[in-house]
């Protein structure tokens, strides 16, 4: 049956050798706690590797794809601000790692930079450099600090995704640690077939947003043949059947960001997300055409939630709420971010490590 952002997956906390603390973005104390736990896990696993040997695997995250996605999102944001503000412009394009646009009116240029600065306030990953004035093009580009912060977030999200995939595969003894700016090292004591582990990460986390079919009860479709173009998927937590469209109206590539937070007024934990420009336009169209109907959020062919659309949503953002713990809200946000990771992890190295020779 339809839910209101409450049919929810269980906490996706790390269960690899030790349970890791879940850090809320921007919370220094939680980050420090997570770092300490990672150090303990690494020391524990290093001791096991020395005694048992095992596998060492190194991945590199797609930093180039991350930069390209950041600039594409910036272009979409600029376009949205210009259109909504009815600011005359021409020549909006991506060039040399930044966005250029011609805005003949000085007030229009000021309005654009002011709104971009307001959106970036308190968010280091959104910091911009703005150059150009007068009759020439305005150029906007992410700062070096912003690019570094985005890369750090990408590595953290990739580590969380790797840990979750290992847990799902039944691998309970592993250490997943950052190595340098853009690499991730995995130690697996006792594992002598690293290729079996790398196969786990051959696909991205798959998130899709699908319409729920109400033409027949999902239980009936499960027992018989579902209507053409639909399929029955089960809920993460309760295994209830949902009859949903096979075709995804939106997917993980349409998500630009996601994070945990608290609902205004009730202060209940939520997982919020924001679409990029393309996703915002699609989401606005879908919600305006389907008011009063349920809409399923699907993660790796399991239904996270199937909320009823109450009104047209044109702002490009949404949230998942409903009796969530902070850990659960953080876990859902992490998986939504993992779905939007640009490209796949690139395998740099996989090798079998022999146990140390005992004296």
mmCIF file of C-alpha atoms in Angstrom:
data_model
loop_
_atom_site.group_PDB
_atom_site.id
_atom_site.type_symbol
_atom_site.label_atom_id
_atom_site.label_comp_id
_atom_site.label_asym_id
_atom_site.label_seq_id
_atom_site.Cartn_x
_atom_site.Cartn_y
_atom_site.Cartn_z
ATOM 1 C CA UNK A 1 0.000 0.000 0.000
ATOM 2 C CA UNK A 2 1.163 3.573 -0.543
ATOM 3 C CA UNK A 3 3.295 5.124 2.171
ATOM 4 C CA UNK A 4 4.053 8.738 2.987
ATOM 5 C CA UNK A 5 7.849 8.717 2.788
ATOM 6 C CA UNK A 6 7.856 6.156 5.577
ATOM 7 C CA UNK A 7 8.332 2.698 4.060
ATOM 8 C CA UNK A 8 11.956 2.680 4.970
ATOM 9 C CA UNK A 9 15.065 0.570 4.686
ATOM 10 C CA UNK A 10 16.799 -0.543 7.876
ATOM 11 C CA UNK A 11 19.974 1.207 8.993
ATOM 12 C CA UNK A 12 22.839 0.559 6.598
ATOM 13 C CA UNK A 13 25.607 0.960 9.131
ATOM 14 C CA UNK A 14 29.020 -0.532 8.530
ATOM 15 C CA UNK A 15 29.456 -4.069 9.838
ATOM 16 C CA UNK A 16 32.996 -4.757 8.758
ATOM 17 C CA UNK A 17 35.201 -6.080 11.556
ATOM 18 C CA UNK A 18 33.815 -3.361 13.846
ATOM 19 C CA UNK A 19 30.686 -1.232 13.740
ATOM 20 C CA UNK A 20 31.642 2.246 12.559
ATOM 21 C CA UNK A 21 30.069 5.439 13.835
ATOM 22 C CA UNK A 22 27.857 7.301 11.378
ATOM 23 C CA UNK A 23 28.846 10.910 10.929
ATOM 24 C CA UNK A 24 26.433 13.683 10.142
ATOM 25 C CA UNK A 25 27.835 16.070 7.500
ATOM 26 C CA UNK A 26 29.300 19.181 9.065
ATOM 27 C CA UNK A 27 29.524 17.687 12.536
ATOM 28 C CA UNK A 28 33.197 17.875 13.501
ATOM 29 C CA UNK A 29 32.834 15.696 16.582
ATOM 30 C CA UNK A 30 31.100 12.944 14.617
ATOM 31 C CA UNK A 31 33.756 13.116 11.898
ATOM 32 C CA UNK A 32 36.474 12.806 14.520
ATOM 33 C CA UNK A 33 34.709 9.818 16.046
ATOM 34 C CA UNK A 34 34.458 8.161 12.635
ATOM 35 C CA UNK A 35 38.151 8.808 11.946
ATOM 36 C CA UNK A 36 39.114 7.245 15.288
ATOM 37 C CA UNK A 37 36.975 4.201 14.570
ATOM 38 C CA UNK A 38 38.544 3.837 11.141
ATOM 39 C CA UNK A 39 42.007 3.900 12.710
ATOM 40 C CA UNK A 40 40.964 1.130 15.123
ATOM 41 C CA UNK A 41 39.497 -0.946 12.289
ATOM 42 C CA UNK A 42 42.649 -0.462 10.203
ATOM 43 C CA UNK A 43 44.897 -1.567 13.077
ATOM 44 C CA UNK A 44 42.741 -4.627 13.747
ATOM 45 C CA UNK A 45 42.706 -5.632 10.073
ATOM 46 C CA UNK A 46 46.454 -4.993 9.661
ATOM 47 C CA UNK A 47 47.129 -7.435 12.485
ATOM 48 C CA UNK A 48 44.891 -10.040 10.821
ATOM 49 C CA UNK A 49 46.585 -9.461 7.432
ATOM 50 C CA UNK A 50 50.001 -10.035 8.985
ATOM 51 C CA UNK A 51 48.871 -13.333 10.491
ATOM 52 C CA UNK A 52 46.585 -14.629 7.728
ATOM 53 C CA UNK A 53 47.615 -12.838 4.561
ATOM 54 C CA UNK A 54 44.781 -11.901 2.225
ATOM 55 C CA UNK A 55 43.892 -9.524 -0.580
ATOM 56 C CA UNK A 56 44.813 -5.893 -1.172
ATOM 57 C CA UNK A 57 42.653 -3.934 -3.609
ATOM 58 C CA UNK A 58 43.076 -0.287 -4.625
ATOM 59 C CA UNK A 59 40.478 1.796 -6.464
ATOM 60 C CA UNK A 60 40.647 5.311 -7.881
ATOM 61 C CA UNK A 61 37.507 7.449 -7.868
ATOM 62 C CA UNK A 62 36.526 9.307 -11.031
ATOM 63 C CA UNK A 63 37.798 12.789 -10.154
ATOM 64 C CA UNK A 64 37.563 13.970 -13.779
ATOM 65 C CA UNK A 65 33.939 12.874 -13.988
ATOM 66 C CA UNK A 66 33.274 14.646 -10.710
ATOM 67 C CA UNK A 67 34.631 17.935 -12.057
ATOM 68 C CA UNK A 68 32.615 17.590 -15.252
ATOM 69 C CA UNK A 69 29.424 16.881 -13.280
ATOM 70 C CA UNK A 70 30.061 19.856 -10.982
ATOM 71 C CA UNK A 71 30.425 22.232 -13.922
ATOM 72 C CA UNK A 72 27.350 20.762 -15.654
ATOM 73 C CA UNK A 73 25.335 21.323 -12.462
ATOM 74 C CA UNK A 74 26.666 24.884 -12.286
ATOM 75 C CA UNK A 75 25.539 25.534 -15.853
ATOM 76 C CA UNK A 76 22.056 24.223 -15.000
ATOM 77 C CA UNK A 77 21.912 26.422 -11.884
ATOM 78 C CA UNK A 78 22.945 29.484 -13.881
ATOM 79 C CA UNK A 79 20.334 28.759 -16.532
ATOM 80 C CA UNK A 80 17.615 28.337 -13.908
ATOM 81 C CA UNK A 81 18.483 31.625 -12.156
ATOM 82 C CA UNK A 82 18.600 33.523 -15.444
ATOM 83 C CA UNK A 83 15.273 32.143 -16.635
ATOM 84 C CA UNK A 84 13.453 32.612 -13.329
ATOM 85 C CA UNK A 85 14.858 36.138 -12.964
ATOM 86 C CA UNK A 86 14.035 36.979 -16.586
ATOM 87 C CA UNK A 87 17.601 38.117 -17.092
ATOM 88 C CA UNK A 88 18.602 38.578 -20.721
ATOM 89 C CA UNK A 89 21.612 36.435 -21.670
ATOM 90 C CA UNK A 90 23.317 34.669 -24.544
ATOM 91 C CA UNK A 91 26.128 32.241 -25.182
ATOM 92 C CA UNK A 92 25.698 30.114 -22.054
ATOM 93 C CA UNK A 93 28.279 27.338 -22.397
ATOM 94 C CA UNK A 94 30.837 25.192 -20.616
ATOM 95 C CA UNK A 95 34.421 26.146 -21.483
ATOM 96 C CA UNK A 96 37.743 25.116 -19.957
ATOM 97 C CA UNK A 97 36.345 23.752 -16.697
ATOM 98 C CA UNK A 98 33.959 26.632 -16.082
ATOM 99 C CA UNK A 99 30.755 28.272 -17.294
ATOM 100 C CA UNK A 100 30.645 31.367 -19.468
ATOM 101 C CA UNK A 101 27.625 33.527 -20.255
ATOM 102 C CA UNK A 102 27.025 36.946 -21.785
ATOM 103 C CA UNK A 103 24.794 39.209 -19.661
ATOM 104 C CA UNK A 104 24.637 42.735 -21.104
ATOM 105 C CA UNK A 105 22.786 44.261 -18.143
ATOM 106 C CA UNK A 106 24.924 45.082 -15.087
ATOM 107 C CA UNK A 107 21.971 44.540 -12.733
ATOM 108 C CA UNK A 108 21.425 41.120 -14.248
ATOM 109 C CA UNK A 109 25.042 40.165 -13.637
ATOM 110 C CA UNK A 110 24.769 41.338 -10.058
ATOM 111 C CA UNK A 111 21.528 39.390 -9.521
ATOM 112 C CA UNK A 112 23.082 36.195 -10.849
ATOM 113 C CA UNK A 113 26.199 36.410 -8.677
ATOM 114 C CA UNK A 114 24.143 37.356 -5.606
ATOM 115 C CA UNK A 115 21.825 34.342 -5.957
ATOM 116 C CA UNK A 116 24.709 31.970 -6.586
ATOM 117 C CA UNK A 117 26.522 33.328 -3.523
ATOM 118 C CA UNK A 118 23.382 32.916 -1.431
ATOM 119 C CA UNK A 119 22.998 29.293 -2.534
ATOM 120 C CA UNK A 120 26.671 28.616 -1.748
ATOM 121 C CA UNK A 121 26.622 30.191 1.715
ATOM 122 C CA UNK A 122 28.086 27.773 4.240
ATOM 123 C CA UNK A 123 28.751 25.123 1.575
ATOM 124 C CA UNK A 124 32.454 24.920 0.696
ATOM 125 C CA UNK A 125 31.742 22.515 -2.169
ATOM 126 C CA UNK A 126 29.693 25.214 -3.928
ATOM 127 C CA UNK A 127 32.256 28.051 -3.680
ATOM 128 C CA UNK A 128 32.849 29.849 -6.977
ATOM 129 C CA UNK A 129 35.207 32.265 -8.628
ATOM 130 C CA UNK A 130 33.504 34.910 -10.764
ATOM 131 C CA UNK A 131 35.396 36.947 -13.331
ATOM 132 C CA UNK A 132 34.603 39.193 -16.267
ATOM 133 C CA UNK A 133 32.479 42.302 -16.462
ATOM 134 C CA UNK A 134 31.211 44.942 -18.828
ATOM 135 C CA UNK A 135 30.478 43.753 -22.348
ATOM 136 C CA UNK A 136 32.568 40.588 -22.053
ATOM 137 C CA UNK A 137 31.362 37.196 -20.879
ATOM 138 C CA UNK A 138 30.972 36.394 -17.195
ATOM 139 C CA UNK A 139 32.990 33.321 -16.213
ATOM 140 C CA UNK A 140 32.119 31.155 -13.235
ATOM 141 C CA UNK A 141 34.141 28.193 -12.031
ATOM 142 C CA UNK A 142 34.460 26.076 -8.870
ATOM 143 C CA UNK A 143 37.357 27.138 -6.646
ATOM 144 C CA UNK A 144 40.257 24.781 -5.981
ATOM 145 C CA UNK A 145 39.058 24.442 -2.383
ATOM 146 C CA UNK A 146 35.559 23.550 -3.589
ATOM 147 C CA UNK A 147 36.917 20.936 -5.979
ATOM 148 C CA UNK A 148 39.018 19.417 -3.193
ATOM 149 C CA UNK A 149 36.003 19.342 -0.856
ATOM 150 C CA UNK A 150 33.891 17.644 -3.513
ATOM 151 C CA UNK A 151 36.605 15.052 -4.089
ATOM 152 C CA UNK A 152 36.811 14.376 -0.346
ATOM 153 C CA UNK A 153 33.036 13.864 -0.233
ATOM 154 C CA UNK A 154 33.202 11.571 -3.267
ATOM 155 C CA UNK A 155 35.854 9.406 -1.600
ATOM 156 C CA UNK A 156 33.822 9.226 1.628
ATOM 157 C CA UNK A 157 30.648 8.306 -0.261
ATOM 158 C CA UNK A 158 32.531 5.673 -2.264
ATOM 159 C CA UNK A 159 33.939 4.160 0.933
ATOM 160 C CA UNK A 160 30.445 3.979 2.417
ATOM 161 C CA UNK A 161 29.152 2.320 -0.740
ATOM 162 C CA UNK A 162 32.009 -0.219 -0.750
ATOM 163 C CA UNK A 163 31.437 -1.048 2.911
ATOM 164 C CA UNK A 164 27.724 -1.582 2.315
ATOM 165 C CA UNK A 165 28.306 -3.771 -0.743
ATOM 166 C CA UNK A 166 30.787 -5.906 1.184
ATOM 167 C CA UNK A 167 28.303 -6.278 4.015
ATOM 168 C CA UNK A 168 25.558 -7.303 1.578
ATOM 169 C CA UNK A 169 27.913 -9.920 0.103
ATOM 170 C CA UNK A 170 28.575 -11.406 3.532
ATOM 171 C CA UNK A 171 32.148 -10.094 3.829
ATOM 172 C CA UNK A 172 32.501 -9.274 7.520
ATOM 173 C CA UNK A 173 36.262 -8.876 7.870
ATOM 174 C CA UNK A 174 37.582 -5.936 5.861
ATOM 175 C CA UNK A 175 39.158 -2.510 6.128
ATOM 176 C CA UNK A 176 38.231 0.233 3.655
ATOM 177 C CA UNK A 177 40.431 3.315 3.969
ATOM 178 C CA UNK A 178 41.233 6.440 1.926
ATOM 179 C CA UNK A 179 44.674 6.466 0.341
ATOM 180 C CA UNK A 180 45.853 9.832 -0.909
ATOM 181 C CA UNK A 181 43.391 12.293 -2.401
ATOM 182 C CA UNK A 182 41.517 10.047 -4.828
ATOM 183 C CA UNK A 183 42.248 6.415 -3.957
ATOM 184 C CA UNK A 184 40.627 3.828 -1.715
ATOM 185 C CA UNK A 185 42.461 0.832 -0.251
ATOM 186 C CA UNK A 186 40.702 -2.373 0.771
ATOM 187 C CA UNK A 187 42.350 -5.035 2.971
ATOM 188 C CA UNK A 188 40.623 -8.434 3.230
ATOM 189 C CA UNK A 189 42.367 -10.837 5.647
ATOM 190 C CA UNK A 190 42.229 -14.470 4.588
ATOM 191 C CA UNK A 191 40.735 -13.698 1.144
ATOM 192 C CA UNK A 192 42.850 -15.190 -1.642
ATOM 193 C CA UNK A 193 40.581 -14.390 -4.613
ATOM 194 C CA UNK A 194 40.495 -10.594 -4.960
ATOM 195 C CA UNK A 195 38.709 -10.853 -8.324
ATOM 196 C CA UNK A 196 35.679 -12.283 -6.485
ATOM 197 C CA UNK A 197 35.564 -9.116 -4.392
ATOM 198 C CA UNK A 198 36.080 -6.706 -7.294
ATOM 199 C CA UNK A 199 33.126 -8.306 -9.075
ATOM 200 C CA UNK A 200 30.912 -6.927 -6.289
ATOM 201 C CA UNK A 201 31.672 -3.370 -7.421
ATOM 202 C CA UNK A 202 31.175 -3.931 -11.131
ATOM 203 C CA UNK A 203 27.893 -2.021 -11.054
ATOM 204 C CA UNK A 204 26.716 1.279 -9.611
ATOM 205 C CA UNK A 205 24.119 1.667 -6.913
ATOM 206 C CA UNK A 206 20.899 1.920 -8.908
ATOM 207 C CA UNK A 207 18.277 4.445 -7.827
ATOM 208 C CA UNK A 208 15.106 5.049 -9.821
ATOM 209 C CA UNK A 209 11.922 7.035 -9.358
ATOM 210 C CA UNK A 210 8.907 5.160 -10.737
ATOM 211 C CA UNK A 211 5.178 5.568 -10.932
ATOM 212 C CA UNK A 212 3.064 3.142 -8.882
ATOM 213 C CA UNK A 213 0.407 1.273 -10.872
ATOM 214 C CA UNK A 214 -2.962 1.212 -9.075
ATOM 215 C CA UNK A 215 -4.847 -0.713 -11.763
ATOM 216 C CA UNK A 216 -4.776 -3.849 -9.610
ATOM 217 C CA UNK A 217 -3.619 -4.870 -6.136
ATOM 218 C CA UNK A 218 0.111 -5.590 -6.027
ATOM 219 C CA UNK A 219 -0.598 -8.933 -4.326
ATOM 220 C CA UNK A 220 -2.769 -9.983 -7.277
ATOM 221 C CA UNK A 221 -0.088 -8.952 -9.773
ATOM 222 C CA UNK A 222 2.452 -10.916 -7.750
ATOM 223 C CA UNK A 223 0.359 -14.078 -7.982
ATOM 224 C CA UNK A 224 -0.463 -13.698 -11.656
ATOM 225 C CA UNK A 225 0.762 -11.615 -14.567
ATOM 226 C CA UNK A 226 1.330 -7.886 -13.946
ATOM 227 C CA UNK A 227 0.095 -5.419 -16.599
ATOM 228 C CA UNK A 228 2.380 -4.709 -19.543
ATOM 229 C CA UNK A 229 5.171 -2.303 -18.690
ATOM 230 C CA UNK A 230 4.999 -2.994 -14.952
ATOM 231 C CA UNK A 231 6.662 -5.298 -12.452
ATOM 232 C CA UNK A 232 6.303 -6.239 -8.803
ATOM 233 C CA UNK A 233 9.073 -5.115 -6.463
ATOM 234 C CA UNK A 234 9.342 -5.697 -2.719
ATOM 235 C CA UNK A 235 9.890 -3.168 0.035
ATOM 236 C CA UNK A 236 13.266 -3.061 1.755
ATOM 237 C CA UNK A 237 12.015 -3.426 5.304
ATOM 238 C CA UNK A 238 8.680 -5.232 5.212
ATOM 239 C CA UNK A 239 8.890 -7.124 1.884
ATOM 240 C CA UNK A 240 5.457 -5.809 0.910
ATOM 241 C CA UNK A 241 4.834 -5.998 -2.851
ATOM 242 C CA UNK A 242 4.582 -2.847 -4.970
ATOM 243 C CA UNK A 243 3.331 -2.758 -8.548
ATOM 244 C CA UNK A 244 5.502 -0.188 -10.304
ATOM 245 C CA UNK A 245 6.322 0.900 -13.837
ATOM 246 C CA UNK A 246 9.392 -0.754 -15.336
ATOM 247 C CA UNK A 247 10.401 2.508 -16.924
ATOM 248 C CA UNK A 248 12.113 4.960 -14.613
ATOM 249 C CA UNK A 249 10.945 8.564 -14.767
ATOM 250 C CA UNK A 250 14.118 9.723 -12.979
ATOM 251 C CA UNK A 251 17.289 7.965 -11.885
ATOM 252 C CA UNK A 252 20.385 8.431 -9.773
ATOM 253 C CA UNK A 253 22.123 10.489 -12.446
ATOM 254 C CA UNK A 254 19.435 13.160 -11.953
ATOM 255 C CA UNK A 255 20.432 13.645 -8.286
ATOM 256 C CA UNK A 256 22.982 16.369 -7.584
ATOM 257 C CA UNK A 257 23.181 16.049 -3.787
ATOM 258 C CA UNK A 258 21.654 14.312 -0.784
ATOM 259 C CA UNK A 259 22.092 14.493 2.964
ATOM 260 C CA UNK A 260 20.443 13.903 6.331
ATOM 261 C CA UNK A 261 18.804 16.694 8.282
ATOM 262 C CA UNK A 262 15.817 17.656 10.389
ATOM 263 C CA UNK A 263 12.301 18.621 9.337
ATOM 264 C CA UNK A 264 11.283 22.205 10.025
ATOM 265 C CA UNK A 265 8.747 22.378 12.848
ATOM 266 C CA UNK A 266 8.790 18.735 13.950
ATOM 267 C CA UNK A 267 12.610 18.407 14.077
ATOM 268 C CA UNK A 268 12.303 14.781 12.985
ATOM 269 C CA UNK A 269 15.237 13.239 11.074
ATOM 270 C CA UNK A 270 14.879 13.249 7.293
ATOM 271 C CA UNK A 271 16.904 12.333 4.228
ATOM 272 C CA UNK A 272 16.700 15.172 1.744
ATOM 273 C CA UNK A 273 17.855 15.248 -1.854
ATOM 274 C CA UNK A 274 18.185 17.730 -4.685
ATOM 275 C CA UNK A 275 17.990 17.162 -8.423
ATOM 276 C CA UNK A 276 20.206 18.715 -11.066
ATOM 277 C CA UNK A 277 18.685 20.977 -13.729
ATOM 278 C CA UNK A 278 17.428 18.140 -15.892
ATOM 279 C CA UNK A 279 16.039 16.257 -12.910
ATOM 280 C CA UNK A 280 14.324 19.389 -11.566
ATOM 281 C CA UNK A 281 12.446 19.881 -14.815
ATOM 282 C CA UNK A 282 11.417 16.229 -14.988
ATOM 283 C CA UNK A 283 10.373 16.115 -11.342
ATOM 284 C CA UNK A 284 8.263 19.262 -11.725
ATOM 285 C CA UNK A 285 6.478 17.765 -14.725
ATOM 286 C CA UNK A 286 5.924 14.385 -13.064
ATOM 287 C CA UNK A 287 4.580 15.815 -9.802
ATOM 288 C CA UNK A 288 2.263 18.264 -11.570
ATOM 289 C CA UNK A 289 0.799 15.454 -13.686
ATOM 290 C CA UNK A 290 0.388 12.967 -10.808
ATOM 291 C CA UNK A 291 -0.973 14.866 -7.798
ATOM 292 C CA UNK A 292 -2.720 12.439 -5.462
ATOM 293 C CA UNK A 293 -0.887 9.394 -6.813
ATOM 294 C CA UNK A 294 1.922 7.395 -5.167
ATOM 295 C CA UNK A 295 5.428 7.556 -6.584
ATOM 296 C CA UNK A 296 8.048 4.947 -5.684
ATOM 297 C CA UNK A 297 11.711 5.529 -4.881
ATOM 298 C CA UNK A 298 13.565 2.324 -5.778
ATOM 299 C CA UNK A 299 17.064 1.363 -4.657
ATOM 300 C CA UNK A 300 18.651 -1.647 -6.366
ATOM 301 C CA UNK A 301 15.190 -3.063 -7.226
ATOM 302 C CA UNK A 302 13.851 -2.633 -3.696
ATOM 303 C CA UNK A 303 11.289 0.034 -2.814
ATOM 304 C CA UNK A 304 12.605 2.482 -0.223
ATOM 305 C CA UNK A 305 9.412 4.513 -0.099
ATOM 306 C CA UNK A 306 6.216 5.122 -2.063
ATOM 307 C CA UNK A 307 4.892 8.540 -1.001
ATOM 308 C CA UNK A 308 1.721 10.111 -2.338
ATOM 309 C CA UNK A 309 2.380 13.289 -4.335
ATOM 310 C CA UNK A 310 0.512 16.065 -2.526
ATOM 311 C CA UNK A 311 1.340 18.959 -4.866
ATOM 312 C CA UNK A 312 3.479 19.990 -7.789
ATOM 313 C CA UNK A 313 7.130 20.235 -6.706
ATOM 314 C CA UNK A 314 9.049 22.738 -8.806
ATOM 315 C CA UNK A 315 11.981 23.552 -6.518
ATOM 316 C CA UNK A 316 14.001 20.492 -7.500
ATOM 317 C CA UNK A 317 14.221 18.938 -4.038
ATOM 318 C CA UNK A 318 12.429 16.371 -1.925
ATOM 319 C CA UNK A 319 12.750 14.539 1.347
ATOM 320 C CA UNK A 320 12.147 11.138 2.877
ATOM 321 C CA UNK A 321 10.712 11.212 6.372
ATOM 322 C CA UNK A 322 8.612 9.168 8.747
ATOM 323 C CA UNK A 323 9.838 7.857 12.080
ATOM 324 C CA UNK A 324 13.492 7.760 11.033
ATOM 325 C CA UNK A 325 16.511 7.608 13.277
ATOM 326 C CA UNK A 326 19.533 9.770 12.510
ATOM 327 C CA UNK A 327 21.410 6.657 11.431
ATOM 328 C CA UNK A 328 18.649 5.657 9.031
ATOM 329 C CA UNK A 329 18.392 9.146 7.545
ATOM 330 C CA UNK A 330 22.163 9.231 7.049
ATOM 331 C CA UNK A 331 22.151 5.765 5.469
ATOM 332 C CA UNK A 332 19.465 6.608 2.913
ATOM 333 C CA UNK A 333 21.194 9.877 2.018
ATOM 334 C CA UNK A 334 24.466 8.027 1.587
ATOM 335 C CA UNK A 335 22.913 5.561 -0.865
ATOM 336 C CA UNK A 336 21.253 8.365 -2.824
ATOM 337 C CA UNK A 337 24.635 10.088 -3.097
ATOM 338 C CA UNK A 338 26.298 6.831 -4.108
ATOM 339 C CA UNK A 339 23.780 6.472 -6.928
ATOM 340 C CA UNK A 340 24.823 9.828 -8.324
ATOM 341 C CA UNK A 341 28.572 9.150 -8.173
ATOM 342 C CA UNK A 342 30.023 10.156 -11.564
ATOM 343 C CA UNK A 343 31.153 7.028 -13.363
ATOM 344 C CA UNK A 344 32.441 3.884 -11.723
ATOM 345 C CA UNK A 345 35.384 3.177 -9.495
ATOM 346 C CA UNK A 346 38.528 2.466 -11.477
ATOM 347 C CA UNK A 347 40.494 -0.598 -10.398
ATOM 348 C CA UNK A 348 44.155 0.316 -9.905
ATOM 349 C CA UNK A 349 45.510 -2.783 -8.222
ATOM 350 C CA UNK A 350 44.488 -6.177 -6.860
ATOM 351 C CA UNK A 351 46.936 -8.594 -5.306
ATOM 352 C CA UNK A 352 47.217 -11.479 -2.894
ATOM 353 C CA UNK A 353 49.344 -10.682 0.179
ATOM 354 C CA UNK A 354 51.167 -13.584 1.801
ATOM 355 C CA UNK A 355 51.203 -13.855 5.629
ATOM 356 C CA UNK A 356 54.308 -12.610 7.364
ATOM 357 C CA UNK A 357 56.895 -15.302 8.127
ATOM 358 C CA UNK A 358 56.862 -16.160 11.787
ATOM 359 C CA UNK A 359 60.232 -16.252 13.632
#
